[in-house]
GROMACS .gro file of C-alpha atoms in nm:
model
  246
    1UNK     CA    1   0.575  -1.235   0.803
    2UNK     CA    2   0.506  -0.865   0.766
    3UNK     CA    3   0.735  -0.630   0.952
    4UNK     CA    4   0.568  -0.372   1.173
    5UNK     CA    5   0.598  -0.015   1.050
    6UNK     CA    6   0.816   0.203   1.274
    7UNK     CA    7   0.624   0.432   1.507
    8UNK     CA    8   0.658   0.804   1.453
    9UNK     CA    9   0.852   0.956   1.747
   10UNK     CA   10   0.631   1.140   1.992
   11UNK     CA   11   0.816   1.470   1.953
   12UNK     CA   12   0.746   1.467   1.578
   13UNK     CA   13   0.377   1.406   1.645
   14UNK     CA   14   0.374   1.694   1.894
   15UNK     CA   15   0.561   1.921   1.651
   16UNK     CA   16   0.304   1.839   1.381
   17UNK     CA   17   0.013   1.918   1.617
   18UNK     CA   18   0.165   2.250   1.724
   19UNK     CA   19   0.260   2.338   1.365
   20UNK     CA   20  -0.098   2.285   1.252
   21UNK     CA   21  -0.225   2.505   1.536
   22UNK     CA   22   0.021   2.784   1.454
   23UNK     CA   23  -0.053   2.783   1.081
   24UNK     CA   24  -0.424   2.764   1.159
   25UNK     CA   25  -0.406   3.089   1.358
   26UNK     CA   26  -0.460   2.942   1.704
   27UNK     CA   27  -0.223   3.193   1.865
   28UNK     CA   28  -0.334   3.516   1.699
   29UNK     CA   29  -0.502   3.804   1.876
   30UNK     CA   30  -0.250   3.820   2.157
   31UNK     CA   31  -0.309   3.463   2.275
   32UNK     CA   32   0.019   3.344   2.431
   33UNK     CA   33   0.200   3.028   2.331
   34UNK     CA   34   0.189   2.763   2.607
   35UNK     CA   35   0.487   2.720   2.836
   36UNK     CA   36   0.692   2.399   2.834
   37UNK     CA   37   0.528   2.295   3.159
   38UNK     CA   38   0.181   2.353   3.020
   39UNK     CA   39   0.260   2.151   2.708
   40UNK     CA   40   0.394   1.864   2.917
   41UNK     CA   41   0.075   1.854   3.121
   42UNK     CA   42  -0.162   1.899   2.826
   43UNK     CA   43  -0.010   1.627   2.607
   44UNK     CA   44   0.120   1.396   2.879
   45UNK     CA   45   0.478   1.402   2.752
   46UNK     CA   46   0.822   1.465   2.896
   47UNK     CA   47   1.004   1.796   2.892
   48UNK     CA   48   1.257   1.644   2.649
   49UNK     CA   49   0.973   1.568   2.404
   50UNK     CA   50   0.841   1.923   2.429
   51UNK     CA   51   1.185   2.079   2.382
   52UNK     CA   52   1.261   1.864   2.076
   53UNK     CA   53   0.926   1.957   1.921
   54UNK     CA   54   0.983   2.328   1.988
   55UNK     CA   55   1.336   2.310   1.854
   56UNK     CA   56   1.200   2.189   1.520
   57UNK     CA   57   0.936   2.462   1.504
   58UNK     CA   58   1.204   2.721   1.581
   59UNK     CA   59   1.424   2.583   1.299
   60UNK     CA   60   1.128   2.622   1.064
   61UNK     CA   61   1.090   2.988   1.159
   62UNK     CA   62   0.743   2.942   1.310
   63UNK     CA   63   0.836   3.038   1.667
   64UNK     CA   64   1.107   3.233   1.848
   65UNK     CA   65   1.244   3.125   2.185
   66UNK     CA   66   1.434   3.354   2.416
   67UNK     CA   67   1.564   3.278   2.761
   68UNK     CA   68   1.362   3.467   3.018
   69UNK     CA   69   1.085   3.572   2.781
   70UNK     CA   70   0.941   3.237   2.674
   71UNK     CA   71   0.816   3.131   2.333
   72UNK     CA   72   0.645   3.360   2.085
   73UNK     CA   73   0.478   3.278   1.754
   74UNK     CA   74   0.626   3.450   1.452
   75UNK     CA   75   0.384   3.663   1.246
   76UNK     CA   76   0.260   3.515   0.915
   77UNK     CA   77   0.472   3.766   0.726
   78UNK     CA   78   0.779   3.587   0.859
   79UNK     CA   79   0.698   3.273   0.665
   80UNK     CA   80   0.471   3.408   0.392
   81UNK     CA   81   0.173   3.190   0.475
   82UNK     CA   82   0.334   2.904   0.283
   83UNK     CA   83   0.312   2.539   0.374
   84UNK     CA   84   0.618   2.445   0.581
   85UNK     CA   85   0.755   2.095   0.524
   86UNK     CA   86   1.010   1.993   0.787
   87UNK     CA   87   1.274   1.740   0.692
   88UNK     CA   88   1.503   1.558   0.929
   89UNK     CA   89   1.381   1.199   0.901
   90UNK     CA   90   1.114   0.977   0.746
   91UNK     CA   91   0.875   1.037   1.036
   92UNK     CA   92   0.845   1.403   0.941
   93UNK     CA   93   0.768   1.311   0.579
   94UNK     CA   94   0.465   1.123   0.710
   95UNK     CA   95   0.337   1.437   0.884
   96UNK     CA   96   0.302   1.615   0.550
   97UNK     CA   97  -0.077   1.569   0.532
   98UNK     CA   98  -0.140   1.759   0.855
   99UNK     CA   99  -0.365   2.059   0.794
  100UNK     CA  100  -0.426   1.984   0.427
  101UNK     CA  101  -0.655   1.771   0.213
  102UNK     CA  102  -0.611   1.575  -0.108
  103UNK     CA  103  -0.807   1.323  -0.310
  104UNK     CA  104  -0.621   1.112  -0.566
  105UNK     CA  105  -0.746   0.990  -0.902
  106UNK     CA  106  -0.615   0.665  -1.059
  107UNK     CA  107  -0.416   0.720  -1.378
  108UNK     CA  108  -0.386   0.356  -1.484
  109UNK     CA  109  -0.091   0.118  -1.470
  110UNK     CA  110   0.201   0.025  -1.692
  111UNK     CA  111   0.574   0.092  -1.722
  112UNK     CA  112   0.699   0.396  -1.534
  113UNK     CA  113   0.669   0.704  -1.762
  114UNK     CA  114   1.001   0.764  -1.933
  115UNK     CA  115   1.025   1.121  -1.804
  116UNK     CA  116   1.000   0.995  -1.445
  117UNK     CA  117   1.236   0.703  -1.507
  118UNK     CA  118   1.494   0.947  -1.640
  119UNK     CA  119   1.470   1.148  -1.317
  120UNK     CA  120   1.518   0.839  -1.101
  121UNK     CA  121   1.830   0.752  -1.301
  122UNK     CA  122   1.834   0.383  -1.209
  123UNK     CA  123   1.648   0.074  -1.331
  124UNK     CA  124   1.271   0.085  -1.263
  125UNK     CA  125   1.140  -0.233  -1.431
  126UNK     CA  126   0.793  -0.380  -1.394
  127UNK     CA  127   0.444  -0.235  -1.379
  128UNK     CA  128   0.357   0.076  -1.182
  129UNK     CA  129   0.014   0.198  -1.068
  130UNK     CA  130  -0.019   0.574  -1.102
  131UNK     CA  131  -0.228   0.825  -0.906
  132UNK     CA  132  -0.255   1.204  -0.928
  133UNK     CA  133  -0.383   1.438  -0.659
  134UNK     CA  134  -0.410   1.810  -0.589
  135UNK     CA  135  -0.344   1.913  -0.229
  136UNK     CA  136  -0.507   2.211  -0.059
  137UNK     CA  137  -0.516   2.354   0.288
  138UNK     CA  138  -0.816   2.243   0.491
  139UNK     CA  139  -0.983   2.582   0.438
  140UNK     CA  140  -0.973   2.526   0.058
  141UNK     CA  141  -0.734   2.802  -0.033
  142UNK     CA  142  -0.528   2.786  -0.353
  143UNK     CA  143  -0.363   2.450  -0.429
  144UNK     CA  144  -0.030   2.396  -0.254
  145UNK     CA  145   0.080   2.092  -0.454
  146UNK     CA  146   0.000   1.851  -0.729
  147UNK     CA  147   0.148   1.503  -0.686
  148UNK     CA  148   0.197   1.205  -0.914
  149UNK     CA  149   0.248   0.887  -0.712
  150UNK     CA  150   0.362   0.553  -0.852
  151UNK     CA  151   0.347   0.216  -0.675
  152UNK     CA  152   0.537  -0.091  -0.791
  153UNK     CA  153   0.360  -0.417  -0.866
  154UNK     CA  154   0.553  -0.583  -0.581
  155UNK     CA  155   0.290  -0.430  -0.347
  156UNK     CA  156   0.022  -0.648  -0.510
  157UNK     CA  157  -0.335  -0.622  -0.389
  158UNK     CA  158  -0.245  -0.363  -0.125
  159UNK     CA  159  -0.249  -0.096  -0.396
  160UNK     CA  160  -0.618  -0.162  -0.460
  161UNK     CA  161  -0.695  -0.128  -0.088
  162UNK     CA  162  -0.582   0.235  -0.074
  163UNK     CA  163  -0.846   0.491   0.024
  164UNK     CA  164  -0.786   0.763  -0.237
  165UNK     CA  165  -0.969   1.027  -0.032
  166UNK     CA  166  -0.790   0.957   0.295
  167UNK     CA  167  -0.475   1.161   0.240
  168UNK     CA  168  -0.113   1.059   0.207
  169UNK     CA  169  -0.091   0.737   0.006
  170UNK     CA  170   0.245   0.630   0.139
  171UNK     CA  171   0.132   0.617   0.501
  172UNK     CA  172  -0.154   0.388   0.396
  173UNK     CA  173   0.075   0.154   0.205
  174UNK     CA  174   0.307   0.145   0.504
  175UNK     CA  175   0.021   0.033   0.728
  176UNK     CA  176  -0.154  -0.199   0.481
  177UNK     CA  177   0.153  -0.383   0.357
  178UNK     CA  178   0.357  -0.352   0.676
  179UNK     CA  179   0.648  -0.253   0.458
  180UNK     CA  180   0.965  -0.119   0.618
  181UNK     CA  181   1.161   0.167   0.465
  182UNK     CA  182   1.529   0.113   0.401
  183UNK     CA  183   1.591   0.466   0.276
  184UNK     CA  184   1.427   0.761   0.103
  185UNK     CA  185   1.608   0.970  -0.156
  186UNK     CA  186   1.493   1.317  -0.250
  187UNK     CA  187   1.581   1.550  -0.537
  188UNK     CA  188   1.458   1.910  -0.551
  189UNK     CA  189   1.471   2.131  -0.858
  190UNK     CA  190   1.306   2.453  -0.973
  191UNK     CA  191   1.141   2.413  -1.314
  192UNK     CA  192   0.878   2.581  -1.530
  193UNK     CA  193   0.523   2.447  -1.496
  194UNK     CA  194   0.385   2.260  -1.795
  195UNK     CA  195   0.028   2.322  -1.906
  196UNK     CA  196  -0.130   2.041  -1.704
  197UNK     CA  197   0.055   2.123  -1.382
  198UNK     CA  198  -0.019   2.493  -1.424
  199UNK     CA  199  -0.390   2.424  -1.466
  200UNK     CA  200  -0.402   2.205  -1.154
  201UNK     CA  201  -0.212   2.461  -0.946
  202UNK     CA  202  -0.407   2.757  -1.086
  203UNK     CA  203  -0.095   2.936  -1.205
  204UNK     CA  204   0.033   3.050  -1.545
  205UNK     CA  205   0.198   2.799  -1.774
  206UNK     CA  206   0.574   2.844  -1.747
  207UNK     CA  207   0.556   2.987  -1.394
  208UNK     CA  208   0.828   2.858  -1.158
  209UNK     CA  209   0.746   2.556  -0.944
  210UNK     CA  210   0.950   2.343  -0.708
  211UNK     CA  211   0.964   1.980  -0.823
  212UNK     CA  212   1.031   1.728  -0.547
  213UNK     CA  213   1.112   1.372  -0.652
  214UNK     CA  214   1.109   1.111  -0.376
  215UNK     CA  215   1.206   0.746  -0.415
  216UNK     CA  216   1.118   0.499  -0.139
  217UNK     CA  217   1.334   0.186  -0.102
  218UNK     CA  218   1.283  -0.130   0.102
  219UNK     CA  219   1.575  -0.264   0.313
  220UNK     CA  220   1.695  -0.469   0.014
  221UNK     CA  221   1.734  -0.158  -0.200
  222UNK     CA  222   1.427  -0.209  -0.421
  223UNK     CA  223   1.218   0.096  -0.509
  224UNK     CA  224   0.852   0.038  -0.424
  225UNK     CA  225   0.715   0.395  -0.450
  226UNK     CA  226   0.804   0.709  -0.640
  227UNK     CA  227   0.634   1.045  -0.598
  228UNK     CA  228   0.679   1.363  -0.799
  229UNK     CA  229   0.528   1.675  -0.641
  230UNK     CA  230   0.506   2.025  -0.784
  231UNK     CA  231   0.473   2.328  -0.556
  232UNK     CA  232   0.418   2.694  -0.651
  233UNK     CA  233   0.716   2.888  -0.522
  234UNK     CA  234   0.510   3.124  -0.306
  235UNK     CA  235   0.303   2.851  -0.138
  236UNK     CA  236   0.568   2.614  -0.006
  237UNK     CA  237   0.878   2.632   0.210
  238UNK     CA  238   1.126   2.368   0.323
  239UNK     CA  239   1.288   2.363   0.666
  240UNK     CA  240   1.576   2.131   0.745
  241UNK     CA  241   1.691   2.050   1.096
  242UNK     CA  242   2.056   1.941   1.121
  243UNK     CA  243   2.218   1.835   1.447
  244UNK     CA  244   2.587   1.925   1.463
  245UNK     CA  245   2.798   1.663   1.635
  246UNK     CA  246   3.099   1.759   1.841
   0.00000   0.00000   0.00000
């Protein structure tokens, strides 16, 4: 029996909606940011949900909140117009496609490329189906990422059911196969762009890019997906939200 995929928390969905509106310029020209009460009424959510969503946007540097003066949107110069990727749990990884578009192209199947296997640094046996896609903002500005995604043969026919023009591949696999995530590991490193990556990102060969390697494991500890994304340094920013206990 397939296990149901976990639902993305409502505050993460709200944060993604508000993030897309902010980066899309919805609050320029002096238009004020909605109050907590207005957001509760508009989206039909609790004040806790609104506050958690706003807390994440504040951690990302997209808004500023001050007691007595409400919430204000930070100017684009504060975050350089780059894509902001929040990271505090798997749900936020699934919000990555918001406000951007990508269409993947199949790259064939076979053993995992040795260069990728070396990065994973643990056994990756079997056959892997590969896809490559270039991600852009919805308004078709310069590319913000090129991604190589690999799916293990354990996913069977579900790999062939993926809609390559529908955005994030992982979220589709999660829904199609009903697979449950045990953990996600992530490694980030600055490297020089090779010729192919540079051409896809429209940058010079050798220019610095941020390489993000993600490995997705099922509850038994088996890797079923690996993705390697490359981001130009001036078009991407990470924001991490950490709750301090005690």
